[in-house]
Coordinates of C-alpha atoms in Angstrom, one line a residue:
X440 CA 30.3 -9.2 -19.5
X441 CA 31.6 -12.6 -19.4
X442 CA 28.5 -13.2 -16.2
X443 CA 26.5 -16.3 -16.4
X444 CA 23.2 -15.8 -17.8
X445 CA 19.8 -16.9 -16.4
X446 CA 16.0 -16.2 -16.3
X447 CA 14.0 -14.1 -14.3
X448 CA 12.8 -16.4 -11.1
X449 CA 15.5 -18.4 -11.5
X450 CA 16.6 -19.6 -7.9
X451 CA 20.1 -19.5 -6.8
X452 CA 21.6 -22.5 -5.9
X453 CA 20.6 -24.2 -2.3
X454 CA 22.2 -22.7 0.2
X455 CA 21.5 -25.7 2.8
X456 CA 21.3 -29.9 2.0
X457 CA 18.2 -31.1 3.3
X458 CA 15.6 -30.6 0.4
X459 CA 12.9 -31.6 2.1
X460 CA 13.4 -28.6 5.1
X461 CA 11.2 -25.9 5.4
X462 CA 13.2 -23.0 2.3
X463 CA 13.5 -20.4 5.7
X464 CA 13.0 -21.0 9.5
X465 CA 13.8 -18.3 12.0
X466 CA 13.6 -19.7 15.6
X467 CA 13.0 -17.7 18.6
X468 CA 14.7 -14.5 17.2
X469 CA 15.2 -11.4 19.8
X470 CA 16.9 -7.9 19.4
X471 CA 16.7 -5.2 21.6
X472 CA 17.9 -1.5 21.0
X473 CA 19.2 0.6 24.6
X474 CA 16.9 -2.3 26.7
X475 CA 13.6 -1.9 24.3
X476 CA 12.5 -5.2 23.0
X477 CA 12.1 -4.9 19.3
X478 CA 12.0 -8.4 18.6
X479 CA 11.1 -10.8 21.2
X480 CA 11.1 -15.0 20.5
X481 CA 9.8 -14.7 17.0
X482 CA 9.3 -17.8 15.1
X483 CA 8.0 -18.2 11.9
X484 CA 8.9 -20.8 8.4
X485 CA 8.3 -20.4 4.7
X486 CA 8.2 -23.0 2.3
X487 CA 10.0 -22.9 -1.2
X488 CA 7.3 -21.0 -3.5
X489 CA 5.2 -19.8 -0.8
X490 CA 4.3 -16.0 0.0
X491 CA 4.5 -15.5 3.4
X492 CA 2.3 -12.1 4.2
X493 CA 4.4 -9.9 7.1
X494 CA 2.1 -7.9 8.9
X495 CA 2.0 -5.0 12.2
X496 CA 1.7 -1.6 13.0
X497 CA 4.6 0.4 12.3
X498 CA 6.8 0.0 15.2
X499 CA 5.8 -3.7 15.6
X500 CA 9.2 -5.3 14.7
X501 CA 8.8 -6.0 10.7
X502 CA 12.0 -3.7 9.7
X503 CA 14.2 -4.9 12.7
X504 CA 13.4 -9.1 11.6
X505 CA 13.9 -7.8 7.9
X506 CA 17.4 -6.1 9.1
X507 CA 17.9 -9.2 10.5
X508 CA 17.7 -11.6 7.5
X509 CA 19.3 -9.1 5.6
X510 CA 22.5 -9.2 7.8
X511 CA 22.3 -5.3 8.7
X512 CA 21.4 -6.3 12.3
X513 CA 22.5 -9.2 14.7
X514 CA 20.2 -10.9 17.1
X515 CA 20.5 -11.2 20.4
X516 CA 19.1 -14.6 20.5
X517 CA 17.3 -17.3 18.4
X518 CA 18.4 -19.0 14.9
X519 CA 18.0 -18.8 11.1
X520 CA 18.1 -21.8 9.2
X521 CA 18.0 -21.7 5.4
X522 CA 17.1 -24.9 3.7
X523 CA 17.6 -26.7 7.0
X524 CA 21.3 -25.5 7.8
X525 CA 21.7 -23.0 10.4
X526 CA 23.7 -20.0 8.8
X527 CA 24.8 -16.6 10.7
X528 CA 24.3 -13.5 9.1
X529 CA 26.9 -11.1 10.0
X530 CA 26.7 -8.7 7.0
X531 CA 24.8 -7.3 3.5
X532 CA 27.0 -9.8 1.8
X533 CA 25.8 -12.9 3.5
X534 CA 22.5 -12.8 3.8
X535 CA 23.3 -12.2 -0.6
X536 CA 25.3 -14.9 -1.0
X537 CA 22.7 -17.6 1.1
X538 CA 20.2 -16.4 -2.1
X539 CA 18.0 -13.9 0.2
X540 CA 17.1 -10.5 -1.5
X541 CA 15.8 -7.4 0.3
X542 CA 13.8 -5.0 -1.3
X543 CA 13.6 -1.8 0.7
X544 CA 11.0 1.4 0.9
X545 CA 13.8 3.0 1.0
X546 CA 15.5 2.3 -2.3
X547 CA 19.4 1.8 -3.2
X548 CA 19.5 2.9 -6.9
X549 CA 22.5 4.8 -7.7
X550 CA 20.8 8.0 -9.3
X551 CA 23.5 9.1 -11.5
X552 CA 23.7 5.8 -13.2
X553 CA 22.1 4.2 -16.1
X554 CA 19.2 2.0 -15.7
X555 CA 21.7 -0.8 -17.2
X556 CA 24.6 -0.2 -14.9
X557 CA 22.1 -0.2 -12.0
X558 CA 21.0 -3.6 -13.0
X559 CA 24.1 -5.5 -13.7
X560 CA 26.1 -3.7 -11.1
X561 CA 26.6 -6.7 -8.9
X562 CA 27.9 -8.5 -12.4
X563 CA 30.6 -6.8 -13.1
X564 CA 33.6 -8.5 -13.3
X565 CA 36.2 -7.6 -10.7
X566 CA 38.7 -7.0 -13.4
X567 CA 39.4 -6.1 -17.1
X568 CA 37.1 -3.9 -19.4
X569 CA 32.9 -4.1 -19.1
X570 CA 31.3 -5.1 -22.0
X571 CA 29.0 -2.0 -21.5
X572 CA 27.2 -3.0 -24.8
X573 CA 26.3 -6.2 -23.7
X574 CA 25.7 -4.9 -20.3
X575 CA 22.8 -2.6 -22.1
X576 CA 21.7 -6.0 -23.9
X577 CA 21.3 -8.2 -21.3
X578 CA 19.1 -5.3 -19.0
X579 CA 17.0 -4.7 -21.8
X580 CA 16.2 -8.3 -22.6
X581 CA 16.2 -9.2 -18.9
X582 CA 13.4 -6.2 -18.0
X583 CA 11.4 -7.0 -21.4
X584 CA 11.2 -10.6 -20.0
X585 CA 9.6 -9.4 -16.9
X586 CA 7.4 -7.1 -19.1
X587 CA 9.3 -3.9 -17.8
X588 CA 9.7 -1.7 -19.9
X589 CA 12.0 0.8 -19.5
X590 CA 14.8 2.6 -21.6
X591 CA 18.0 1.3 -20.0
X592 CA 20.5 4.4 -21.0
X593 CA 18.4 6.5 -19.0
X594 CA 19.8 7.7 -15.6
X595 CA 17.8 6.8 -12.7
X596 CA 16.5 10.2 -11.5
X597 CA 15.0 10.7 -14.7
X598 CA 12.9 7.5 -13.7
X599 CA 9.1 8.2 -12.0
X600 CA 8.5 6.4 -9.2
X601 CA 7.4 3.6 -10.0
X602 CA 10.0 3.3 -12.1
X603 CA 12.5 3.4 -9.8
X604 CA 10.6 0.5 -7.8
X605 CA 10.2 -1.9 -10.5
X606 CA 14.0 -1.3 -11.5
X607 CA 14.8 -2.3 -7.8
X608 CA 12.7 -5.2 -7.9
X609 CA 13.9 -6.5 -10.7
X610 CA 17.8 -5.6 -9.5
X611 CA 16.8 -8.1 -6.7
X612 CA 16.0 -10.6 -9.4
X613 CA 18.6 -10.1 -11.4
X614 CA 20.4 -11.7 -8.7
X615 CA 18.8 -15.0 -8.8
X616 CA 17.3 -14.7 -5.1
X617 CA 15.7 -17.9 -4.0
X618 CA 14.2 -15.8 -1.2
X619 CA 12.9 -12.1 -1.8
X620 CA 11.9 -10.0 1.3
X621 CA 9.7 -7.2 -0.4
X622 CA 9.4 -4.5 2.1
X623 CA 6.0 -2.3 1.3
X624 CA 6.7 -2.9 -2.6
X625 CA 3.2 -1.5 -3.6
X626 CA 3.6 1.6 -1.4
X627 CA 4.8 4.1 -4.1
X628 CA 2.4 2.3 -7.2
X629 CA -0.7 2.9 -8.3
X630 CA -3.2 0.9 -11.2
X631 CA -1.7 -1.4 -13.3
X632 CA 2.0 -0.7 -11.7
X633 CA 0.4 -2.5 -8.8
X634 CA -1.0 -5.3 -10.9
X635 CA 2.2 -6.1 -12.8
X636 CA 4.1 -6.3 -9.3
X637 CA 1.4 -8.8 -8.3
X638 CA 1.6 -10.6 -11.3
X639 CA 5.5 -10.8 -11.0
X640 CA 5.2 -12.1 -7.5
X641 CA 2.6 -14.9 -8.6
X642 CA 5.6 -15.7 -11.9
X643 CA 8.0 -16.0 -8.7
X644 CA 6.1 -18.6 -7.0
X645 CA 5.6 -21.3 -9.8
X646 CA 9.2 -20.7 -10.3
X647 CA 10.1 -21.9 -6.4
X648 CA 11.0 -18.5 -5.1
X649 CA 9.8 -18.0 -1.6
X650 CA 9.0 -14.2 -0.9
X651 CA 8.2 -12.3 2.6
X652 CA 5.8 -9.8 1.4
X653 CA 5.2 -6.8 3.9
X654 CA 2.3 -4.5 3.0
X655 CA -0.8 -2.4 4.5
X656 CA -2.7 -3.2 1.9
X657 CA -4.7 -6.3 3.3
X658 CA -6.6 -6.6 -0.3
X659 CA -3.1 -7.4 -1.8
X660 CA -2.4 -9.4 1.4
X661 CA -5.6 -11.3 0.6
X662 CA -4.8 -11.8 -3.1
X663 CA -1.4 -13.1 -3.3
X664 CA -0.4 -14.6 0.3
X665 CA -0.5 -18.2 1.9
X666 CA 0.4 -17.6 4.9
X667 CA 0.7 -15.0 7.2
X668 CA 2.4 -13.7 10.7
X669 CA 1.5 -10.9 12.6
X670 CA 3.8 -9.0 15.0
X671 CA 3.0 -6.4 17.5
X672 CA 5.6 -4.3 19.7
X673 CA 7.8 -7.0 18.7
X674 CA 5.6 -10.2 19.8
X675 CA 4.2 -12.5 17.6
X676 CA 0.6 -12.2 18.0
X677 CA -0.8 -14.6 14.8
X678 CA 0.0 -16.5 12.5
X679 CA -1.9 -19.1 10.2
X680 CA -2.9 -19.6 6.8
X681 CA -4.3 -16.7 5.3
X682 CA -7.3 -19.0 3.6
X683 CA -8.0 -19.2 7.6
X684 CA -8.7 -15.6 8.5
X685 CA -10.1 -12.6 7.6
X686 CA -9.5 -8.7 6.8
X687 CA -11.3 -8.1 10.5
X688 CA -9.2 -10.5 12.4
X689 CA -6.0 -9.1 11.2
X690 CA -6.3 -6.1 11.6
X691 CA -7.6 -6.9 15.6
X692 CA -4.0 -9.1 16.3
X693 CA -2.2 -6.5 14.5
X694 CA -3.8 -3.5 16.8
X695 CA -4.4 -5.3 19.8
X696 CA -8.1 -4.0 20.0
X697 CA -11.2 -4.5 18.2
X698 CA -11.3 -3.3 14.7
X699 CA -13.8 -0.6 14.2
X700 CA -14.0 0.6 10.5
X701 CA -14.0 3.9 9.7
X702 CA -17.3 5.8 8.7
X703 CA -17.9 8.5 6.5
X704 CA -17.2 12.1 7.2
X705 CA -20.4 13.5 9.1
X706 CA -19.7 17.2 9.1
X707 CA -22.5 19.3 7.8
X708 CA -22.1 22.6 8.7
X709 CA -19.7 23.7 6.5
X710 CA -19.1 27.7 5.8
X711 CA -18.0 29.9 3.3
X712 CA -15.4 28.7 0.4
X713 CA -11.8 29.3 1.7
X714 CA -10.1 27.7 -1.8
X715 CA -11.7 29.0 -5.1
X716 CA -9.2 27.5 -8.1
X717 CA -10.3 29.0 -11.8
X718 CA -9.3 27.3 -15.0
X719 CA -5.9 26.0 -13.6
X720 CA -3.9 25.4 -16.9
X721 CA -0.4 23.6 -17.1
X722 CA 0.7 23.3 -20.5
X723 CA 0.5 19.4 -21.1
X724 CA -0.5 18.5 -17.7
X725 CA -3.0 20.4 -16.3
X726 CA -6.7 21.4 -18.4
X727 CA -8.8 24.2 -17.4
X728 CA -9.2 23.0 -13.4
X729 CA -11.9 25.0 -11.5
X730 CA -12.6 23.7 -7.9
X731 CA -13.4 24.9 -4.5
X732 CA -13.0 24.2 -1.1
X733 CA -15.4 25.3 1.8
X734 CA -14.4 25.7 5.5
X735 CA -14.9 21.9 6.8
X736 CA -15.6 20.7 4.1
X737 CA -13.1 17.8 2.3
X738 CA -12.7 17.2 -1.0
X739 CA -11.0 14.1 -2.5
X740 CA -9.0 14.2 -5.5
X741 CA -9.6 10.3 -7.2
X742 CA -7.9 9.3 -10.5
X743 CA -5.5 6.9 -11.9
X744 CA -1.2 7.6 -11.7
X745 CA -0.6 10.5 -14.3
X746 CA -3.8 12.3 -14.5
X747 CA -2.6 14.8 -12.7
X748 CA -3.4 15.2 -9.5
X749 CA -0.4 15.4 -7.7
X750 CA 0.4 18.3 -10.2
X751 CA -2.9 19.8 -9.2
X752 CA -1.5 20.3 -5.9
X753 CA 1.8 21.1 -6.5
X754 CA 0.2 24.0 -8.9
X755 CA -2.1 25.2 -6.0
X756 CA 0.5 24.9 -3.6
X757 CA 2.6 27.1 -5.8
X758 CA 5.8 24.5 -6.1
X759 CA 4.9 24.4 -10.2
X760 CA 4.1 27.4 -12.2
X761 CA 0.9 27.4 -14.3
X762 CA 0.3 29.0 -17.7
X763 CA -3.1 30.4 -16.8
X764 CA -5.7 30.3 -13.8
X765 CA -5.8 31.6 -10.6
X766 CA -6.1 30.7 -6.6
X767 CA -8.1 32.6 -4.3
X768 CA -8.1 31.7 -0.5
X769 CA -10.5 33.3 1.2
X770 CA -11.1 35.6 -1.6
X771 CA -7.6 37.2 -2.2
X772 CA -5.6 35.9 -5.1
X773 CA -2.4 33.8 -4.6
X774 CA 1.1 34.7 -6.4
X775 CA 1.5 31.6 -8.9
X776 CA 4.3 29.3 -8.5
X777 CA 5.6 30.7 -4.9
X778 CA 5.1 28.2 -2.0
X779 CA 6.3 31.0 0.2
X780 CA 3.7 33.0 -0.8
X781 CA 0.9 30.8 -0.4
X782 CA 2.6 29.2 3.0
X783 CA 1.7 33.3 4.0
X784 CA -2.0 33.0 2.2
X785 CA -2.5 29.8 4.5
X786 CA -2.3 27.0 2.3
X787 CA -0.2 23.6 3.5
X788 CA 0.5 20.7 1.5
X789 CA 1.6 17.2 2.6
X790 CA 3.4 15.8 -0.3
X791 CA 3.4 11.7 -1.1
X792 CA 6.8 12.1 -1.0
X793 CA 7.3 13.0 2.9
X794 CA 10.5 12.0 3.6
X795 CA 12.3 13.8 0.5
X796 CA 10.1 17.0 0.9
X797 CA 7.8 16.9 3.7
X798 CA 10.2 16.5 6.3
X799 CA 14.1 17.3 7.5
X800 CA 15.5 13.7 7.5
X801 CA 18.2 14.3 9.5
X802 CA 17.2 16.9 12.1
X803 CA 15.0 16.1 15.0
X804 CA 11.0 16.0 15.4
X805 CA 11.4 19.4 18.1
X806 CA 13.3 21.2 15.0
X807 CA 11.0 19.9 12.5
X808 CA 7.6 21.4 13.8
X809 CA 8.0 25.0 14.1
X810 CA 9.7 25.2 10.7
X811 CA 6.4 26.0 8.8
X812 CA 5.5 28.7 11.0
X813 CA 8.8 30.6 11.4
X814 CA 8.5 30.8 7.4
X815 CA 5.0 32.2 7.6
X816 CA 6.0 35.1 10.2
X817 CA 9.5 35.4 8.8
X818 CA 10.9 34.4 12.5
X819 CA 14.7 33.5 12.4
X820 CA 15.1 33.2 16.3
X821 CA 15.7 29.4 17.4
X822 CA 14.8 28.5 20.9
X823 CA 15.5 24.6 21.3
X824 CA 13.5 24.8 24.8
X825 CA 10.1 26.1 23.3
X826 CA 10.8 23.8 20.0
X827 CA 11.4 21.0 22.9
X828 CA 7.8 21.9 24.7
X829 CA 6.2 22.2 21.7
X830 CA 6.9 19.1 20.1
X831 CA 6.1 17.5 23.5
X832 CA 2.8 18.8 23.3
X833 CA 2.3 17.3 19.6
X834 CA 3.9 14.2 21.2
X835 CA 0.8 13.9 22.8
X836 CA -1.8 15.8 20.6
X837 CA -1.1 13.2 17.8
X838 CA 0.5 10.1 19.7
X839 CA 3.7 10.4 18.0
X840 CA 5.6 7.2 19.4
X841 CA 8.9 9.2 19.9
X842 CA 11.1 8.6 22.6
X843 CA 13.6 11.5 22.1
X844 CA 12.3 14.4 20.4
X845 CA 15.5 15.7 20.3
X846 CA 16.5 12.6 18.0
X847 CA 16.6 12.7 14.3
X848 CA 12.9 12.3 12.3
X849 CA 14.9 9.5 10.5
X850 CA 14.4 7.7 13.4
X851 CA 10.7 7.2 13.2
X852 CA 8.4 5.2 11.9
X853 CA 6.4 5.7 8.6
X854 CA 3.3 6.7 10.7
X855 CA 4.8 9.0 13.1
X856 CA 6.7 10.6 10.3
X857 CA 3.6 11.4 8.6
X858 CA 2.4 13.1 12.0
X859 CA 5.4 15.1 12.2
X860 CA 4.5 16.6 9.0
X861 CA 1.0 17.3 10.1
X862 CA 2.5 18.6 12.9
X863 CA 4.4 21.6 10.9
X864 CA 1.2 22.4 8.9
X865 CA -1.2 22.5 12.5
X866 CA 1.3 24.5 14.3
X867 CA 1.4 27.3 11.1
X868 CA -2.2 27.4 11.3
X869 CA -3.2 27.0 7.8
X870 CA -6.6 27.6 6.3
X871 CA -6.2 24.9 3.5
X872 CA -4.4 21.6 4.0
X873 CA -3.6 19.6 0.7
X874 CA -3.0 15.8 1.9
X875 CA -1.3 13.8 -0.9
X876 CA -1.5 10.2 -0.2
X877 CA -1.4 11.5 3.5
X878 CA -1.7 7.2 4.4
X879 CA 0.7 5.9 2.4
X880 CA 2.7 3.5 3.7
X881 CA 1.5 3.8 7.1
X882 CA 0.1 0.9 9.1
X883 CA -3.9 0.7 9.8
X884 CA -3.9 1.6 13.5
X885 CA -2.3 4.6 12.5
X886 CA -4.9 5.2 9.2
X887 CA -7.3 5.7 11.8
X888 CA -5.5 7.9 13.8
X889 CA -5.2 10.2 10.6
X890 CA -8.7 9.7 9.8
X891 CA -10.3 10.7 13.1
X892 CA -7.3 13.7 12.8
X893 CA -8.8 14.6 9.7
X894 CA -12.1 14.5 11.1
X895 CA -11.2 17.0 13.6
X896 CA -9.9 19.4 11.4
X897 CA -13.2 19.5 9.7
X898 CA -14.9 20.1 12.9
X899 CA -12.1 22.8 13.1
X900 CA -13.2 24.9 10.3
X901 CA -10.5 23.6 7.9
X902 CA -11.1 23.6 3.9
X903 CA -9.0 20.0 3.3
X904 CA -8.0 17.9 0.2
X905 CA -7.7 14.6 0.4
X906 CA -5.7 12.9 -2.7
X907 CA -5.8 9.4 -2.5
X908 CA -4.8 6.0 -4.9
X909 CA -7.3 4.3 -2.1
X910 CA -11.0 4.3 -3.6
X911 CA -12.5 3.4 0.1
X912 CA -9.8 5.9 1.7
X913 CA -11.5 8.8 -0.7
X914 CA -15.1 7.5 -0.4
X915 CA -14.8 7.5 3.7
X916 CA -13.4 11.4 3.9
X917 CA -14.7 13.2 1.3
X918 CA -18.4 15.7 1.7
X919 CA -17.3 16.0 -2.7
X920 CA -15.2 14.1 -4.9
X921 CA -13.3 15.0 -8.0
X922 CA -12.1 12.9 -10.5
X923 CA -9.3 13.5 -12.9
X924 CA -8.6 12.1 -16.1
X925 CA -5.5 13.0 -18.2
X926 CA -5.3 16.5 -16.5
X927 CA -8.9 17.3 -16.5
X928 CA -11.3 17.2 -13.8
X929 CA -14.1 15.3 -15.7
X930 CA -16.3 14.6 -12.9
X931 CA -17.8 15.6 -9.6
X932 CA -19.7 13.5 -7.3
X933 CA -21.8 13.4 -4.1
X934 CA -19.3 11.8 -1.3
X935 CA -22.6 10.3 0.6
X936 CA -23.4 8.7 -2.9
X937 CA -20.5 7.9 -4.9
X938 CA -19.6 4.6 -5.2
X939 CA -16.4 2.6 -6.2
X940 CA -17.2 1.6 -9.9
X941 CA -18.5 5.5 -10.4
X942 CA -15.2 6.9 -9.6
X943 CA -13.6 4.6 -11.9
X944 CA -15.6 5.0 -15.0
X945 CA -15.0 8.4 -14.6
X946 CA -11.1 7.7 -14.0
X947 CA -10.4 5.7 -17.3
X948 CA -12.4 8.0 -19.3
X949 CA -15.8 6.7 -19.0
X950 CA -19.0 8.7 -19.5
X951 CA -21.7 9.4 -16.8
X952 CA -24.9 7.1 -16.7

C-alpha cells in the first residue's frame, strides 16, 4: 500500500508546540440547539496518557461536547486547545488530522466490506492500484498485535457484536490518534470482550495516548480512570480525581439528588404460571430448556456472551425457529417461530438491539407506540391525533424527556429510547415481557427509572424476564434466576439468596456446592 507503517498506540505527531501544555484543554465551551442549552461554560483538561472518565445522565451534554471535539458540531462559545495551541474544528477531517479519534455507539463500519478494507480504508492511496494483499497483511498483523483476532476477508455483517466494536476501536488506532474519545465502548460487550478493551485502554496509556472514556458502568469507571468530570443538563457539576471520590458521590452530581440504591424485588404474591417453556431445542444453540414464568414474578436469565440467552428469547419470542419444544402462555401452546403469533398470545420482547429492531429510527415516538398493538388486533387505521395523545400520556407515565413527540425517535436519548420501546409493549398489553439487556447503555438515573417500572409491572400481574450481562442488575430483580451455560440452563437459584460468585460458577461451567 505504499502507507507508512506503525504500532498500535503509536501517537500521531503533536498537533500543538508547547510540550509541557496540558495534551487537551476545552475552555468555557457552550452550544445550544433552538435556545436549549446543551452545553453551557464547560471546562475540563487531560494530560498526555491520562484517562479522563466522562460522566451524566443521558441528555446531560456528553454527545454534544464529543460532537464538538469531533468537529460534527461548532460551539457557540469557548476554546479548544490541543497541546497548548488553540485550533478550530470546523469538520470530521480536522478534528482527524489534530490526532483526535472518536469512537461512537453508533458505529461507522461499512458492512459490505472486508474486515481489511474497513481497517486500512483511510490508507489508501489517492491514486494508482491497492496492494490489497498487503492491505490483508498489515490488518491481520496490526489486529494480532492488539490480540484481536479476527479473520480479515470476512465482511463486516458477518461480524457479532463485539466484533464489530473491537474492529472500530482498533480502526481508530490504526490511525495513530494521540487522543481517543471512546463513547460507551463497553456498551455492546460482555466477559472477557470487556476485559480485553480494558486492557487495550491501560496499553494506550503507557504508550502517551490520552483517552475520554464515557461509560455507565462506574466499576469500569473505577478501574481504569484518573480523572473524571461530570455534566448535568449541560453544566459541569464535578470534577476531580477519581482516587478522590466514590461510586455514591457520582452518581449524586450526576443525578442531582441523593443516590438511593436499588433493593431487591419484594413481590410475593405471585399467581399462576403465565410462560411454561418445555425442552426448548435449537440445533447447536439451544439444549433441552424447560422454564416458567408466574404472574409477577421475574425471572433473570444470567450467563456469559454465547450461552445462549439471547437465543432463548428470540426462540420464545418466536423470531428463531426451534427443532423441538414448546411454549405455552397461559396454558395454550404458541406457533413456533411466528412473532406475530405470539405478539397475539401476549408475549413482548425488548431486544439488546433496540435501535435496529426494537424501535422505528426514523419515525416519531407518537408513531412508534401504537405499532405493537395495531399488529395484535390487526388494526390498519392511523389517527395521528390519538397516536399524538397517547404518546403524551406515556410522555408522562414513563418521563420520556421528549420535546416533540411528533419528532423522530432518532432524536432521543439512549434512555428514553428504551422507554419508547417499553412503551409499544405496555400499550399492547402483553402477559409476558422478555427484557434483553433492557439497561444497556442507559445512564443510572434512568436504571432506576426502569427498575421501579419493572417493579410495577410485577405489582401489575406481569410474568417478566429479565436478561442481563449485569450480575447486581439480575440479583436486584429477579424472585428466580437461571443460568445458562453453552445453551443449557444448568442452574436455578433462589433470587433472595443467590449471590455473585454462585451465578458465575454456574456460568463457566462450574458445579453446585
Amino acid at each position: 500500500m505504499n502507507q507508512r507503517r506503525f504500532t498500535p498506540g503509536e501517537a500521531a505527531p503533536a498537533a500543538g508546540r508547547d510540550a509541557s501544555a496540558p495534551r487537551l484543554q476545552v475552555s468555557g465551551l457552550s452550544k445550544s440547539f433552538l435556545g436549549a442549552n446543551a452545553l453551557d461554560d464547560v471546562s475540563f483538561t487531560i494530560e498526555a496518557g491520562e484517562v479522563l472518565a466522562l460522566i451524566g445522565e443521558n441528555g446531560a451534554g456528553k454527545s454534544t461536547l464529543i460532537k464538538i471535539l469531533s468537529g460534527a458540531h461548532r460551539p457557540d462559545a469557548g476554546e479548544v486547545l490541543v497541546n497548548g495551541e488553540r485550533v478550530d474544528i470546523l469538520s470530521p477531517r480536522d478534528s482527524e488530522d489534530l490526532g483526535i479519534a472518536t469512537v461512537y455507539q453508533e458505529l461507522s463500519l461499512f458492512p459490505e466490506l472486508s474486515v481489511a478494507e474497513n481497517l486500512v480504508f483511510g490508507s489508501f492511496p489517492g491514486r494508482g492500484i491497492i496492494d490489497w494483499r498487503s492491505a490483508r497483511k498489515e490488518a491481520t498483523e496490526f489486529l494480532a498485535s492488539l490480540d484481536v483476532h479476527i479473520d480479515v476477508t470476512k465482511r463486516v455483517r458477518e461480524l457479532s457484536i463485539a466484533e464489530k466494536q473491537m474492529l472500530e476501536i482498533a480502526k481508530a488506532l490504526h490511525r495513530r490518534a494521540q487522543i481517543v474519545i471512546l463513547d460507551e465502548p463497553t456498551a455492546v460487550l460482555g466477559g472477557e470482550d470487556v476485559d480485553h478493551l480494558l486492557a487495550l485502554v491501560e496499553g494506550l496509556k503507557k504508550r502517551g495516548v490520552s483517552v475520554i472514556f464515557v461509560s455507565h458502568r462506574l466499576e469500569e469507571v473505577f478501574g481504569l480512570a484518573d480523572h473524571y468530570v461530570v455534566l448535568k443538563d449541560g453544566r459541569l457539576t464535578g470534577a476531580g480525581r477519581i482516587s478522590e471520590t466514590d461510586h455514591d458521590d457520582l452518581v449524586s452530581k450526576m443525578v442531582g439528588r441523593e443516590f438511593a440504591r436499588s433493593s431487591r424485588s419484594v413481590n410475593q404474591n405471585l399467581g399462576d404460571v403465565v410462560l411454561a417453556v418445555e425442552h426448548l431445542v435449537r440445533d447447536g444453540v439451544l439444549d433441552d430448556v424447560s422454564l416458567t414464568v408466574r404472574a409477577g414474578e421475574v425471572l433473570g436469565i444470567a450467563g456469559l456472551r454465547g450461552a445462549g440467552r439471547t437465543e432463548l428469547a428470540r426462540a420464545i419470542y418466536g423470531a428463531d425457529t426451534v427443532n423441538s419444544g414448546t411454549v405455552r402462555v397461559n396454558g395454550v401452546d404458541v406457533p413456533n417461530g411466528s412473532p406475530l403469533r405470539s405478539i397475539r398470545a401476549g408475549i413482548g420482547l425488548v431486544p439488546e438491539e433496540r435501535k435496529t429492531q426494537g424501535i422505528f429510527i426514523a419515525l416519531s415516538t407518537a408513531a412508534n407506540i401504537p405499532v405493537v398493538k395495531m399488529l395484535r388486533r390487526g388494526l390498519r387505521v392511523v389517527r395521528p391525533a390519538a397516536e399524538r395523545r397517547l404518546a403524551l400520556a406515556y410522555k408522562d407515565k414513563l418521563r420520556i424527556k421528549v420535546g416533540d413527540v411528533n419528532a423522530p425517535v432518532a432524536q432521543l436519548s439512549g434512555g428514553n429510547q428504551q422507554k419508547v420501546v417499553l412503551s409499544k409493549w405496555l400499550d399492547a398489553g402483553v402477559d409476558v415481557l422478555i427484557l434483553d439487556e433492557p439497561t444497556r447503555g442507559i445512564d443510572v438515573g434512568a436504571k432506576q427509572e426502569i427498575y421501579e417500572l419493572i417493579r410495577g409491572l410485577c405489582e401489575q400481574g406481569l410474568a417478566i424476564i429479565v436478561i442481563s450481562s449485569e450480575l447486581p442488575e439480575v440479583l436486584s430483580l429477579s424472585h428466580r434466576i437461571i443460568v445458562m451455560h453453552h445453551g443449557s440452563a444448568v442452574a436455578e437459584l433462589d433470587g433472595e439468596t443467590a449471590t455473585e460468585e454462585q451465578v458465575m460458577n454456574y456460568a463457566v461451567g462450574g458445579r453446585g456446592q
